[in-house]
Amino acid sequence: MSRLSVALLVGAALVTAAGACYKDDSTGNHGKPMAKVLLTDAPFPYDSVASVNVYVVRIEASTGADTTGGGNWTVITEPRKSFNLLNLQQGSTAFVGEGELPAGQYHAIRMTIDTSQSSIVWNNGSKAAVNWQNWSGSNEEPLYALVEYPVNVPTEGAEIVIDFDVGRSFLYNFRGTNEFTLAPQLRAINSAATGSIAGTVTSDYTGQTRPIANANVTVCGGSSTCDPPYAYVVATGRTDAAGHYNVAFLRSGTYTVRFEQPDYPFLAPLTKADVQVRVGQTTSLSASLPQAGSGGAYIHISGPSSVGVGGRLFLYAAVGDSNGNPVYNAKVTWTSSDTTVAAFLSTTTQDSTAAVLEGRQAGVTTITASSGGLTDTHTVQVVALGPVATVTIVPDSATVMVGDSGVFLEAVQRDSAGNLITYPGVSFTTPDTLVLIMGPCGTCQGNRVWGRAPGGGTVYATSNNGIVGQAKITVH
């Protein structure tokens, strides 16, 4: 048996980590490996929120990639205590607990919370309305973490980090109901196999270099642009008052990082590609956000890139003259390429630099803002949330050759009435890594699979409430 410890990270994701430096106590566990669990949090974007309290009942792990029908779960720890996720930012973690479990590869990690003892509290002390989307039939709600790579727990133990992405998990007014909606975004990883990215975000738009507080830092994999809403987001972070950020517990590899301050539409986002992360190291990466238009005339849209059906979002346009100076009270015309997907409210002033967009049905629309011959576009995805009843991979079987272009697999999620569910996406995994190669995909709707060696393998797609679909792949 191995001792596994679990930590909770609050920042971009929820991370479960297993500590590999455990030494057996000869009078204690008789050589059984221990598992430790840590909790961490992704940066939370709302300055008006005092705390995000999650009451963790238990943490479990499964060696099986297919957890349909309950699965075979092993309890790591049962802390039965509350954690304020806002205290766990910039790479900080909280010790959740530890326990013994057999050494091996674990393909699934889940955290069960008690929604009756969890809450979001405003700065004035009042509790916010939260739709937990709990369909378990009790106060206990299981949340499934993305395990993109199997968590290895050796006999000497390990530390699993569960990274809970608060900013992407608690969606405010997503359906136009003035409440937070839980759409959990968690990932689990062995901390011994990770590094981090840290730095400072600044801008010289005032003529002097100043730190940019509350800037969004998005770490993407498998993308050269990291542009929403289609980017493969691995983790997110946010700068503090001094402009510093730290995105921790990233696997060794190459990433693309996007920096932006959506509250400042006069600043353009900045993307840096080919960022290398190595195990046990911190990659230094700072950014200076450029002024929109780079000194010339411009119009630049900023605001959210997704909204729920029935929800509303605010978009802003900054306009600059030929010298790059801000044009105040500029007349801006807003249009949506598909008003059946999302449309501007009739009360929105069409010559205003701010506009309110309402989601009508699931889909994607292109927003255009125009002023004085200048135009800018912004892609918005309208998503449907709900309990996933089925996950189907299309195609559900395929044959590929070693060295060819492989096959793209699409995951289709539907509720019990057959309605399409588009957010969050699924996590793709395969236990058959000697036969199959799978492209990076955090939480997405599809993934590509290639053949590594002749044989057969299975690809699993798991929804955020644990529903699993599978596809059989034959490699020649």
Tab-separated table of C-alpha atoms in Angstrom:
chain	number	residue	atom	x	y	z
A	1	MET	CA	0.000	0.000	0.000
A	2	SER	CA	1.062	3.608	-0.653
A	3	ARG	CA	0.456	6.666	1.472
A	4	LEU	CA	-1.115	9.416	-0.611
A	5	SER	CA	-1.472	12.996	0.578
A	6	VAL	CA	-3.968	15.391	-0.981
A	7	ALA	CA	-3.706	19.169	-1.197
A	8	LEU	CA	-6.231	21.687	-2.421
A	9	LEU	CA	-4.991	24.483	-4.660
A	10	VAL	CA	-7.096	27.555	-5.274
A	11	GLY	CA	-6.280	29.487	-8.375
A	12	ALA	CA	-6.878	28.308	-11.911
A	13	ALA	CA	-7.779	24.773	-11.029
A	14	LEU	CA	-8.252	22.377	-8.153
A	15	VAL	CA	-5.161	20.235	-7.724
A	16	THR	CA	-4.777	16.997	-5.789
A	17	ALA	CA	-1.126	16.238	-5.110
A	18	ALA	CA	0.607	13.230	-3.686
A	19	GLY	CA	3.819	13.759	-1.723
A	20	ALA	CA	6.699	11.562	-2.853
A	21	CYS	CA	8.987	12.382	0.086
A	22	TYR	CA	7.103	10.322	2.656
A	23	LYS	CA	9.192	8.004	4.828
A	24	ASP	CA	7.626	4.989	6.435
A	25	ASP	CA	7.281	4.899	10.185
A	26	SER	CA	8.259	1.365	11.134
A	27	THR	CA	5.794	1.424	13.990
A	28	GLY	CA	3.013	2.880	11.889
A	29	ASN	CA	1.591	1.697	8.584
A	30	HIS	CA	3.699	-1.459	8.098
A	31	GLY	CA	5.116	-0.282	4.780
A	32	LYS	CA	1.834	0.635	3.141
A	33	PRO	CA	2.250	3.614	0.787
A	34	MET	CA	0.438	6.761	1.836
A	35	ALA	CA	-1.454	9.244	-0.312
A	36	LYS	CA	-1.577	12.923	0.631
A	37	VAL	CA	-4.171	15.308	-0.800
A	38	LEU	CA	-3.671	19.073	-1.160
A	39	LEU	CA	-6.169	21.662	-2.289
A	40	THR	CA	-5.411	24.768	-4.334
A	41	ASP	CA	-7.508	27.456	-5.973
A	42	ALA	CA	-7.472	29.370	-9.221
A	43	PRO	CA	-7.774	33.159	-8.986
A	44	PHE	CA	-11.335	34.299	-8.414
A	45	PRO	CA	-12.267	37.347	-10.508
A	46	TYR	CA	-14.850	39.009	-8.284
A	47	ASP	CA	-13.519	41.692	-5.931
A	48	SER	CA	-16.930	41.931	-4.286
A	49	VAL	CA	-16.696	38.376	-2.911
A	50	ALA	CA	-15.229	37.833	0.560
A	51	SER	CA	-15.047	34.027	0.551
A	52	VAL	CA	-15.797	30.918	-1.477
A	53	ASN	CA	-16.289	28.151	1.065
A	54	VAL	CA	-16.292	24.542	-0.069
A	55	TYR	CA	-17.041	21.842	2.499
A	56	VAL	CA	-15.054	18.766	1.453
A	57	VAL	CA	-16.550	15.478	2.603
A	58	ARG	CA	-14.132	13.030	0.980
A	59	ILE	CA	-11.531	12.525	-1.756
A	60	GLU	CA	-11.499	9.278	-3.743
A	61	ALA	CA	-9.399	7.726	-6.500
A	62	SER	CA	-10.026	5.008	-9.071
A	63	THR	CA	-7.640	2.970	-11.201
A	64	GLY	CA	-10.355	2.532	-13.818
A	65	ALA	CA	-10.815	5.089	-16.594
A	66	ASP	CA	-14.464	4.044	-16.979
A	67	THR	CA	-16.333	5.002	-13.791
A	68	THR	CA	-19.799	4.416	-15.239
A	69	GLY	CA	-22.152	2.640	-12.853
A	70	GLY	CA	-20.378	3.781	-9.747
A	71	GLY	CA	-16.890	2.547	-10.606
A	72	ASN	CA	-14.373	1.094	-8.181
A	73	TRP	CA	-13.409	3.963	-5.882
A	74	THR	CA	-10.920	3.992	-3.000
A	75	VAL	CA	-11.292	6.642	-0.287
A	76	ILE	CA	-8.056	8.602	0.236
A	77	THR	CA	-9.278	10.902	2.986
A	78	GLU	CA	-12.472	12.206	4.611
A	79	PRO	CA	-11.614	15.655	5.993
A	80	ARG	CA	-15.242	16.810	6.516
A	81	LYS	CA	-14.178	20.438	6.826
A	82	SER	CA	-14.602	23.724	4.968
A	83	PHE	CA	-11.942	25.441	2.874
A	84	ASN	CA	-12.066	29.070	1.729
A	85	LEU	CA	-10.742	28.814	-1.814
A	86	LEU	CA	-9.867	32.510	-1.901
A	87	ASN	CA	-7.111	31.857	0.654
A	88	LEU	CA	-5.375	29.466	-1.752
A	89	GLN	CA	-4.145	31.643	-4.617
A	90	GLN	CA	-0.760	32.287	-6.270
A	91	GLY	CA	0.268	28.648	-5.917
A	92	SER	CA	-0.666	28.268	-2.233
A	93	THR	CA	-2.170	24.972	-1.109
A	94	ALA	CA	-4.106	23.635	1.854
A	95	PHE	CA	-3.549	20.171	3.262
A	96	VAL	CA	-6.762	18.196	2.879
A	97	GLY	CA	-5.676	14.862	4.281
A	98	GLU	CA	-3.844	11.631	3.552
A	99	GLY	CA	-4.566	7.957	3.412
A	100	GLU	CA	-3.364	4.570	2.264
A	101	LEU	CA	-4.173	3.025	-1.075
A	102	PRO	CA	-2.564	0.446	-3.385
A	103	ALA	CA	0.372	1.669	-5.457
A	104	GLY	CA	-0.453	2.062	-9.152
A	105	GLN	CA	-1.843	4.389	-11.794
A	106	TYR	CA	-5.030	6.264	-10.964
A	107	HIS	CA	-7.155	7.475	-13.872
A	108	ALA	CA	-9.964	9.181	-11.947
A	109	ILE	CA	-10.114	11.471	-8.908
A	110	ARG	CA	-13.283	12.848	-7.392
A	111	MET	CA	-14.091	15.212	-4.561
A	112	THR	CA	-17.442	15.048	-2.799
A	113	ILE	CA	-18.668	18.299	-1.269
A	114	ASP	CA	-21.622	19.068	1.010
A	115	THR	CA	-23.563	21.855	-0.688
A	116	SER	CA	-25.590	22.590	2.468
A	117	GLN	CA	-22.372	23.598	4.255
A	118	SER	CA	-20.728	25.343	1.289
A	119	SER	CA	-21.274	28.994	0.439
A	120	ILE	CA	-20.169	32.153	-1.331
A	121	VAL	CA	-20.163	35.253	0.880
A	122	TRP	CA	-20.284	38.860	-0.345
A	123	ASN	CA	-18.070	41.556	1.159
A	124	ASN	CA	-21.020	42.860	3.185
A	125	GLY	CA	-21.341	39.491	4.928
A	126	SER	CA	-24.480	38.292	3.139
A	127	LYS	CA	-24.552	34.939	1.368
A	128	ALA	CA	-24.816	34.886	-2.420
A	129	ALA	CA	-27.358	32.721	-4.182
A	130	VAL	CA	-25.633	29.632	-5.615
A	131	ASN	CA	-27.058	27.064	-8.006
A	132	TRP	CA	-24.884	24.053	-7.180
A	133	GLN	CA	-26.393	21.990	-10.016
A	134	ASN	CA	-26.545	19.080	-7.612
A	135	TRP	CA	-28.622	16.208	-8.965
A	136	SER	CA	-27.368	13.540	-6.554
A	137	GLY	CA	-30.566	13.484	-4.510
A	138	SER	CA	-28.739	14.523	-1.318
A	139	ASN	CA	-26.587	17.395	-0.046
A	140	GLU	CA	-23.475	15.506	-1.120
A	141	GLU	CA	-22.320	16.358	-4.650
A	142	PRO	CA	-19.438	14.510	-6.357
A	143	LEU	CA	-17.089	16.682	-8.448
A	144	TYR	CA	-14.860	14.863	-10.926
A	145	ALA	CA	-11.344	16.158	-11.554
A	146	LEU	CA	-9.662	16.101	-14.937
A	147	VAL	CA	-6.881	13.513	-14.873
A	148	GLU	CA	-5.263	14.145	-18.244
A	149	TYR	CA	-2.324	11.915	-17.396
A	150	PRO	CA	-2.648	8.977	-14.978
A	151	VAL	CA	-1.585	9.876	-11.434
A	152	ASN	CA	1.262	7.557	-10.512
A	153	VAL	CA	1.364	6.556	-6.852
A	154	PRO	CA	4.609	4.674	-6.119
A	155	THR	CA	5.127	2.498	-3.058
A	156	GLU	CA	6.906	5.348	-1.246
A	157	GLY	CA	3.812	7.523	-1.563
A	158	ALA	CA	2.901	10.626	-3.518
A	159	GLU	CA	1.288	14.044	-3.240
A	160	ILE	CA	-1.750	14.763	-5.402
A	161	VAL	CA	-2.790	18.344	-6.007
A	162	ILE	CA	-6.415	19.087	-6.903
A	163	ASP	CA	-6.578	22.423	-8.688
A	164	PHE	CA	-10.026	24.020	-8.391
A	165	ASP	CA	-10.471	26.754	-10.984
A	166	VAL	CA	-12.766	29.126	-9.114
A	167	GLY	CA	-12.957	31.721	-11.884
A	168	ARG	CA	-14.190	29.195	-14.446
A	169	SER	CA	-16.215	27.057	-12.028
A	170	PHE	CA	-18.483	29.642	-10.394
A	171	LEU	CA	-20.254	31.546	-13.170
A	172	TYR	CA	-22.094	34.671	-12.033
A	173	ASN	CA	-25.398	35.615	-13.678
A	174	PHE	CA	-24.638	33.075	-16.375
A	175	ARG	CA	-28.337	32.456	-16.912
A	176	GLY	CA	-29.583	35.937	-16.066
A	177	THR	CA	-30.701	34.876	-12.580
A	178	ASN	CA	-28.269	36.966	-10.476
A	179	GLU	CA	-26.783	33.853	-8.898
A	180	PHE	CA	-23.587	31.840	-9.119
A	181	THR	CA	-23.839	28.618	-11.113
A	182	LEU	CA	-21.377	25.823	-10.340
A	183	ALA	CA	-19.876	24.294	-13.477
A	184	PRO	CA	-16.869	22.607	-11.830
A	185	GLN	CA	-13.459	22.822	-13.465
A	186	LEU	CA	-11.000	20.674	-11.505
A	187	ARG	CA	-7.770	18.958	-12.481
A	188	ALA	CA	-5.654	16.454	-10.556
A	189	ILE	CA	-1.911	15.951	-10.893
A	190	ASN	CA	1.074	14.454	-9.073
A	191	SER	CA	2.977	17.479	-7.746
A	192	ALA	CA	6.335	15.729	-8.206
A	193	ALA	CA	5.879	15.955	-11.991
A	194	THR	CA	5.187	19.696	-12.191
A	195	GLY	CA	6.735	23.140	-12.507
A	196	SER	CA	5.293	26.655	-12.568
A	197	ILE	CA	5.177	29.955	-14.473
A	198	ALA	CA	5.504	33.258	-12.603
A	199	GLY	CA	6.163	36.897	-13.367
A	200	THR	CA	4.800	40.442	-13.414
A	201	VAL	CA	2.273	42.120	-15.710
A	202	THR	CA	2.806	45.823	-16.402
A	203	SER	CA	1.931	48.531	-18.955
A	204	ASP	CA	3.331	51.934	-19.907
A	205	TYR	CA	0.070	53.353	-21.271
A	206	THR	CA	0.377	56.324	-18.879
A	207	GLY	CA	3.904	57.087	-20.040
A	208	GLN	CA	5.366	55.300	-17.021
A	209	THR	CA	5.625	51.580	-16.400
A	210	ARG	CA	2.999	50.554	-13.869
A	211	PRO	CA	1.861	47.172	-12.525
A	212	ILE	CA	-1.485	45.890	-13.790
A	213	ALA	CA	-3.595	44.408	-11.005
A	214	ASN	CA	-6.285	41.764	-11.588
A	215	ALA	CA	-4.936	40.876	-15.034
A	216	ASN	CA	-6.025	37.487	-16.318
A	217	VAL	CA	-3.253	34.981	-17.038
A	218	THR	CA	-4.365	32.015	-19.148
A	219	VAL	CA	-2.077	29.049	-19.761
A	220	CYS	CA	-2.987	27.047	-22.861
A	221	GLY	CA	-1.716	23.869	-24.438
A	222	GLY	CA	-1.950	22.745	-28.034
A	223	SER	CA	-2.643	26.270	-29.302
A	224	SER	CA	-0.520	29.060	-30.725
A	225	THR	CA	-3.082	31.781	-30.011
A	226	CYS	CA	-4.845	30.897	-26.735
A	227	ASP	CA	-7.808	32.925	-28.015
A	228	PRO	CA	-11.224	32.263	-26.413
A	229	PRO	CA	-13.575	30.519	-26.648
A	230	TYR	CA	-11.821	27.619	-28.388
A	231	ALA	CA	-8.464	27.628	-26.610
A	232	TYR	CA	-7.380	24.531	-24.711
A	233	VAL	CA	-7.084	26.092	-21.254
A	234	VAL	CA	-4.819	24.174	-18.861
A	235	ALA	CA	-4.835	26.630	-15.954
A	236	THR	CA	-5.515	30.265	-15.165
A	237	GLY	CA	-4.105	32.862	-12.804
A	238	ARG	CA	-4.580	36.477	-11.774
A	239	THR	CA	-2.177	39.228	-10.801
A	240	ASP	CA	-2.141	40.793	-7.360
A	241	ALA	CA	-1.989	44.520	-6.560
A	242	ALA	CA	1.720	44.590	-7.454
A	243	GLY	CA	1.111	42.883	-10.800
A	244	HIS	CA	2.638	39.563	-9.694
A	245	TYR	CA	1.204	36.161	-10.619
A	246	ASN	CA	2.127	32.508	-10.143
A	247	VAL	CA	0.498	29.637	-12.031
A	248	ALA	CA	1.693	26.485	-10.307
A	249	PHE	CA	1.489	22.696	-10.750
A	250	LEU	CA	1.922	22.552	-14.524
A	251	ARG	CA	3.256	19.427	-16.194
A	252	SER	CA	6.596	19.643	-17.963
A	253	GLY	CA	5.988	20.820	-21.509
A	254	THR	CA	5.441	23.740	-23.876
A	255	TYR	CA	2.600	26.217	-23.337
A	256	THR	CA	1.093	29.380	-24.755
A	257	VAL	CA	0.262	32.122	-22.229
A	258	ARG	CA	-2.251	34.938	-22.763
A	259	PHE	CA	-2.287	38.124	-20.651
A	260	GLU	CA	-5.169	40.605	-20.576
A	261	GLN	CA	-7.006	43.052	-18.343
A	262	PRO	CA	-10.655	42.942	-19.503
A	263	ASP	CA	-11.544	45.951	-17.334
A	264	TYR	CA	-9.168	48.074	-19.445
A	265	PRO	CA	-10.453	47.902	-23.046
A	266	PHE	CA	-7.775	50.422	-24.077
A	267	LEU	CA	-5.121	47.748	-23.439
A	268	ALA	CA	-4.678	44.959	-25.979
A	269	PRO	CA	-4.116	41.367	-24.857
A	270	LEU	CA	-0.647	39.890	-25.251
A	271	THR	CA	0.146	36.268	-26.114
A	272	LYS	CA	3.494	34.541	-25.635
A	273	ALA	CA	4.084	31.167	-27.280
A	274	ASP	CA	6.627	28.387	-26.756
A	275	VAL	CA	6.847	28.852	-22.975
A	276	GLN	CA	8.829	25.966	-21.509
A	277	VAL	CA	7.984	24.442	-18.115
A	278	ARG	CA	10.333	21.961	-16.464
A	279	VAL	CA	9.803	19.736	-13.447
A	280	GLY	CA	10.778	21.381	-10.173
A	281	GLN	CA	11.475	24.752	-11.792
A	282	THR	CA	9.717	28.112	-12.057
A	283	THR	CA	9.734	29.682	-15.513
A	284	SER	CA	10.029	33.471	-15.310
A	285	LEU	CA	7.611	35.156	-17.721
A	286	SER	CA	6.643	38.820	-17.468
A	287	ALA	CA	4.505	40.836	-19.854
A	288	SER	CA	3.863	44.485	-20.740
A	289	LEU	CA	0.356	44.996	-22.117
A	290	PRO	CA	0.432	47.252	-25.193
A	291	GLN	CA	-2.009	50.053	-25.799
A	292	ALA	CA	-4.747	49.076	-28.254
A	293	GLY	CA	-3.918	50.316	-31.744
A	294	SER	CA	-0.188	50.569	-30.997
A	295	GLY	CA	-0.241	54.358	-31.238
A	296	GLY	CA	-2.669	54.625	-34.175
A	297	ALA	CA	-6.429	54.746	-34.615
A	298	TYR	CA	-8.244	51.782	-33.106
A	299	ILE	CA	-11.397	50.234	-31.753
A	300	HIS	CA	-11.013	47.326	-29.331
A	301	ILE	CA	-13.707	45.121	-27.768
A	302	SER	CA	-13.221	43.606	-24.330
A	303	GLY	CA	-15.492	41.442	-22.207
A	304	PRO	CA	-16.489	37.811	-21.595
A	305	SER	CA	-16.393	35.264	-24.403
A	306	SER	CA	-19.146	32.971	-23.111
A	307	VAL	CA	-22.601	33.218	-21.575
A	308	GLY	CA	-25.375	30.788	-20.722
A	309	VAL	CA	-28.728	30.521	-22.451
A	310	GLY	CA	-30.837	33.334	-20.975
A	311	GLY	CA	-27.801	35.011	-19.412
A	312	ARG	CA	-26.433	38.461	-20.170
A	313	LEU	CA	-22.919	39.822	-20.527
A	314	PHE	CA	-21.469	43.310	-20.843
A	315	LEU	CA	-19.147	44.243	-23.701
A	316	TYR	CA	-17.074	47.398	-23.942
A	317	ALA	CA	-15.354	49.121	-26.856
A	318	ALA	CA	-12.402	51.501	-26.515
A	319	VAL	CA	-11.889	53.933	-29.409
A	320	GLY	CA	-8.706	55.855	-30.226
A	321	ASP	CA	-7.940	58.628	-32.734
A	322	SER	CA	-5.154	58.624	-35.342
A	323	ASN	CA	-2.612	59.460	-32.641
A	324	GLY	CA	-3.807	56.676	-30.369
A	325	ASN	CA	-5.464	59.057	-27.918
A	326	PRO	CA	-8.733	57.855	-26.343
A	327	VAL	CA	-11.947	59.156	-27.909
A	328	TYR	CA	-14.487	59.628	-25.152
A	329	ASN	CA	-18.223	59.267	-25.827
A	330	ALA	CA	-17.504	57.749	-29.233
A	331	LYS	CA	-20.467	56.490	-31.237
A	332	VAL	CA	-20.245	52.714	-31.598
A	333	THR	CA	-22.546	50.402	-33.534
A	334	TRP	CA	-22.874	46.818	-32.287
A	335	THR	CA	-24.047	43.813	-34.323
A	336	SER	CA	-24.318	40.049	-33.762
A	337	SER	CA	-23.749	37.729	-36.734
A	338	ASP	CA	-26.410	35.309	-35.473
A	339	THR	CA	-29.187	36.891	-33.438
A	340	THR	CA	-30.788	33.482	-32.860
A	341	VAL	CA	-27.731	32.593	-30.766
A	342	ALA	CA	-27.177	35.947	-29.041
A	343	ALA	CA	-28.711	39.398	-29.521
A	344	PHE	CA	-28.234	42.842	-28.026
A	345	LEU	CA	-31.002	44.055	-25.752
A	346	SER	CA	-33.357	46.608	-27.251
A	347	THR	CA	-32.472	48.908	-24.362
A	348	THR	CA	-28.814	48.884	-25.442
A	349	THR	CA	-27.859	52.242	-26.933
A	350	GLN	CA	-26.482	51.516	-30.388
A	351	ASP	CA	-24.104	54.463	-30.282
A	352	SER	CA	-22.676	53.567	-26.882
A	353	THR	CA	-19.240	52.152	-26.093
A	354	ALA	CA	-20.950	49.633	-23.794
A	355	ALA	CA	-23.544	47.049	-24.780
A	356	VAL	CA	-25.503	44.198	-23.182
A	357	LEU	CA	-25.684	40.874	-25.029
A	358	GLU	CA	-28.222	38.161	-24.174
A	359	GLY	CA	-27.715	34.458	-24.899
A	360	ARG	CA	-30.653	32.931	-26.791
A	361	GLN	CA	-29.575	29.370	-27.664
A	362	ALA	CA	-26.424	27.258	-27.684
A	363	GLY	CA	-24.033	28.222	-30.440
A	364	VAL	CA	-21.392	30.725	-31.507
A	365	THR	CA	-21.790	34.258	-32.820
A	366	THR	CA	-19.366	36.951	-33.955
A	367	ILE	CA	-19.812	40.375	-32.386
A	368	THR	CA	-18.767	43.427	-34.421
A	369	ALA	CA	-18.245	46.927	-33.056
A	370	SER	CA	-17.878	49.776	-35.581
A	371	SER	CA	-17.017	53.438	-35.172
A	372	GLY	CA	-15.867	55.976	-37.777
A	373	GLY	CA	-14.771	53.352	-40.286
A	374	LEU	CA	-12.981	51.262	-37.640
A	375	THR	CA	-14.172	47.755	-36.752
A	376	ASP	CA	-13.269	45.047	-34.286
A	377	THR	CA	-14.727	41.567	-33.760
A	378	HIS	CA	-15.212	39.356	-30.712
A	379	THR	CA	-16.365	35.721	-30.648
A	380	VAL	CA	-18.994	34.762	-28.071
A	381	GLN	CA	-20.116	31.227	-27.286
A	382	VAL	CA	-23.550	30.630	-25.794
A	383	VAL	CA	-23.598	27.423	-23.793
A	384	ALA	CA	-26.241	25.184	-22.256
A	385	LEU	CA	-25.662	23.835	-18.747
A	386	GLY	CA	-27.361	20.878	-17.177
A	387	PRO	CA	-26.944	17.351	-15.843
A	388	VAL	CA	-25.263	15.189	-18.471
A	389	ALA	CA	-27.103	11.882	-18.914
A	390	THR	CA	-25.128	10.439	-21.834
A	391	VAL	CA	-21.740	10.931	-23.459
A	392	THR	CA	-21.241	9.549	-26.955
A	393	ILE	CA	-17.931	9.589	-28.827
A	394	VAL	CA	-18.258	10.022	-32.601
A	395	PRO	CA	-17.041	7.828	-34.176
A	396	ASP	CA	-17.252	5.159	-31.483
A	397	SER	CA	-14.713	2.996	-33.324
A	398	ALA	CA	-11.970	3.657	-35.846
A	399	THR	CA	-8.929	2.111	-37.472
A	400	VAL	CA	-5.710	4.090	-37.926
A	401	MET	CA	-2.221	3.357	-39.188
A	402	VAL	CA	1.006	4.050	-37.343
A	403	GLY	CA	2.373	7.297	-38.762
A	404	ASP	CA	-0.848	8.556	-40.383
A	405	SER	CA	-2.966	11.578	-39.363
A	406	GLY	CA	-5.002	9.597	-36.837
A	407	VAL	CA	-8.678	10.237	-36.161
A	408	PHE	CA	-10.579	13.131	-34.577
A	409	LEU	CA	-13.048	12.055	-31.905
A	410	GLU	CA	-15.988	14.281	-30.976
A	411	ALA	CA	-17.764	13.981	-27.625
A	412	VAL	CA	-21.510	14.645	-27.692
A	413	GLN	CA	-23.126	15.303	-24.288
A	414	ARG	CA	-26.901	15.238	-23.800
A	415	ASP	CA	-29.295	15.522	-20.865
A	416	SER	CA	-32.053	13.029	-20.093
A	417	ALA	CA	-34.382	14.751	-22.581
A	418	GLY	CA	-31.828	14.525	-25.365
A	419	ASN	CA	-30.866	18.216	-25.314
A	420	LEU	CA	-27.281	19.029	-26.243
A	421	ILE	CA	-25.036	20.098	-23.308
A	422	THR	CA	-22.059	22.206	-24.365
A	423	TYR	CA	-20.366	23.327	-21.118
A	424	PRO	CA	-18.183	22.200	-19.507
A	425	GLY	CA	-16.586	19.918	-22.045
A	426	VAL	CA	-15.331	16.413	-21.331
A	427	SER	CA	-11.920	15.111	-20.359
A	428	PHE	CA	-10.371	12.598	-22.754
A	429	THR	CA	-8.163	9.822	-21.367
A	430	THR	CA	-6.762	6.487	-22.462
A	431	PRO	CA	-5.051	3.799	-20.375
A	432	ASP	CA	-3.549	2.308	-23.551
A	433	THR	CA	-0.641	4.704	-24.021
A	434	LEU	CA	1.611	1.987	-25.487
A	435	VAL	CA	-0.762	1.745	-28.452
A	436	LEU	CA	-2.361	5.197	-28.697
A	437	ILE	CA	-1.121	8.779	-28.703
A	438	MET	CA	-3.683	11.384	-27.653
A	439	GLY	CA	-3.366	15.108	-28.247
A	440	PRO	CA	-3.590	17.560	-25.321
A	441	CYS	CA	-7.119	18.459	-24.355
A	442	GLY	CA	-8.045	19.925	-20.998
A	443	THR	CA	-11.816	20.220	-21.065
A	444	CYS	CA	-13.050	20.175	-24.637
A	445	GLN	CA	-15.563	18.778	-27.114
A	446	GLY	CA	-13.150	16.752	-29.233
A	447	ASN	CA	-9.649	15.318	-29.441
A	448	ARG	CA	-7.327	13.676	-31.970
A	449	VAL	CA	-5.842	10.224	-31.482
A	450	TRP	CA	-2.896	8.700	-33.343
A	451	GLY	CA	-1.448	5.200	-33.483
A	452	ARG	CA	1.799	4.553	-31.618
A	453	ALA	CA	2.104	0.803	-32.198
A	454	PRO	CA	-0.078	-1.990	-33.667
A	455	GLY	CA	-2.818	-3.171	-31.358
A	456	GLY	CA	-6.106	-2.037	-29.857
A	457	GLY	CA	-6.996	0.625	-27.314
A	458	THR	CA	-9.900	2.430	-25.705
A	459	VAL	CA	-10.456	6.184	-25.410
A	460	TYR	CA	-12.747	7.484	-22.653
A	461	ALA	CA	-14.576	10.820	-22.522
A	462	THR	CA	-15.801	11.789	-19.049
A	463	SER	CA	-18.266	14.587	-18.275
A	464	ASN	CA	-17.912	16.779	-15.195
A	465	ASN	CA	-20.569	14.679	-13.412
A	466	GLY	CA	-18.808	11.388	-14.133
A	467	ILE	CA	-20.751	10.113	-17.161
A	468	VAL	CA	-18.416	8.222	-19.509
A	469	GLY	CA	-18.439	7.491	-23.224
A	470	GLN	CA	-15.877	5.334	-25.005
A	471	ALA	CA	-14.449	4.565	-28.421
A	472	LYS	CA	-12.452	1.560	-29.588
A	473	ILE	CA	-9.385	2.319	-31.720
A	474	THR	CA	-7.504	-0.301	-33.755
A	475	VAL	CA	-3.958	0.471	-34.874
A	476	HIS	CA	-2.268	-1.295	-37.825
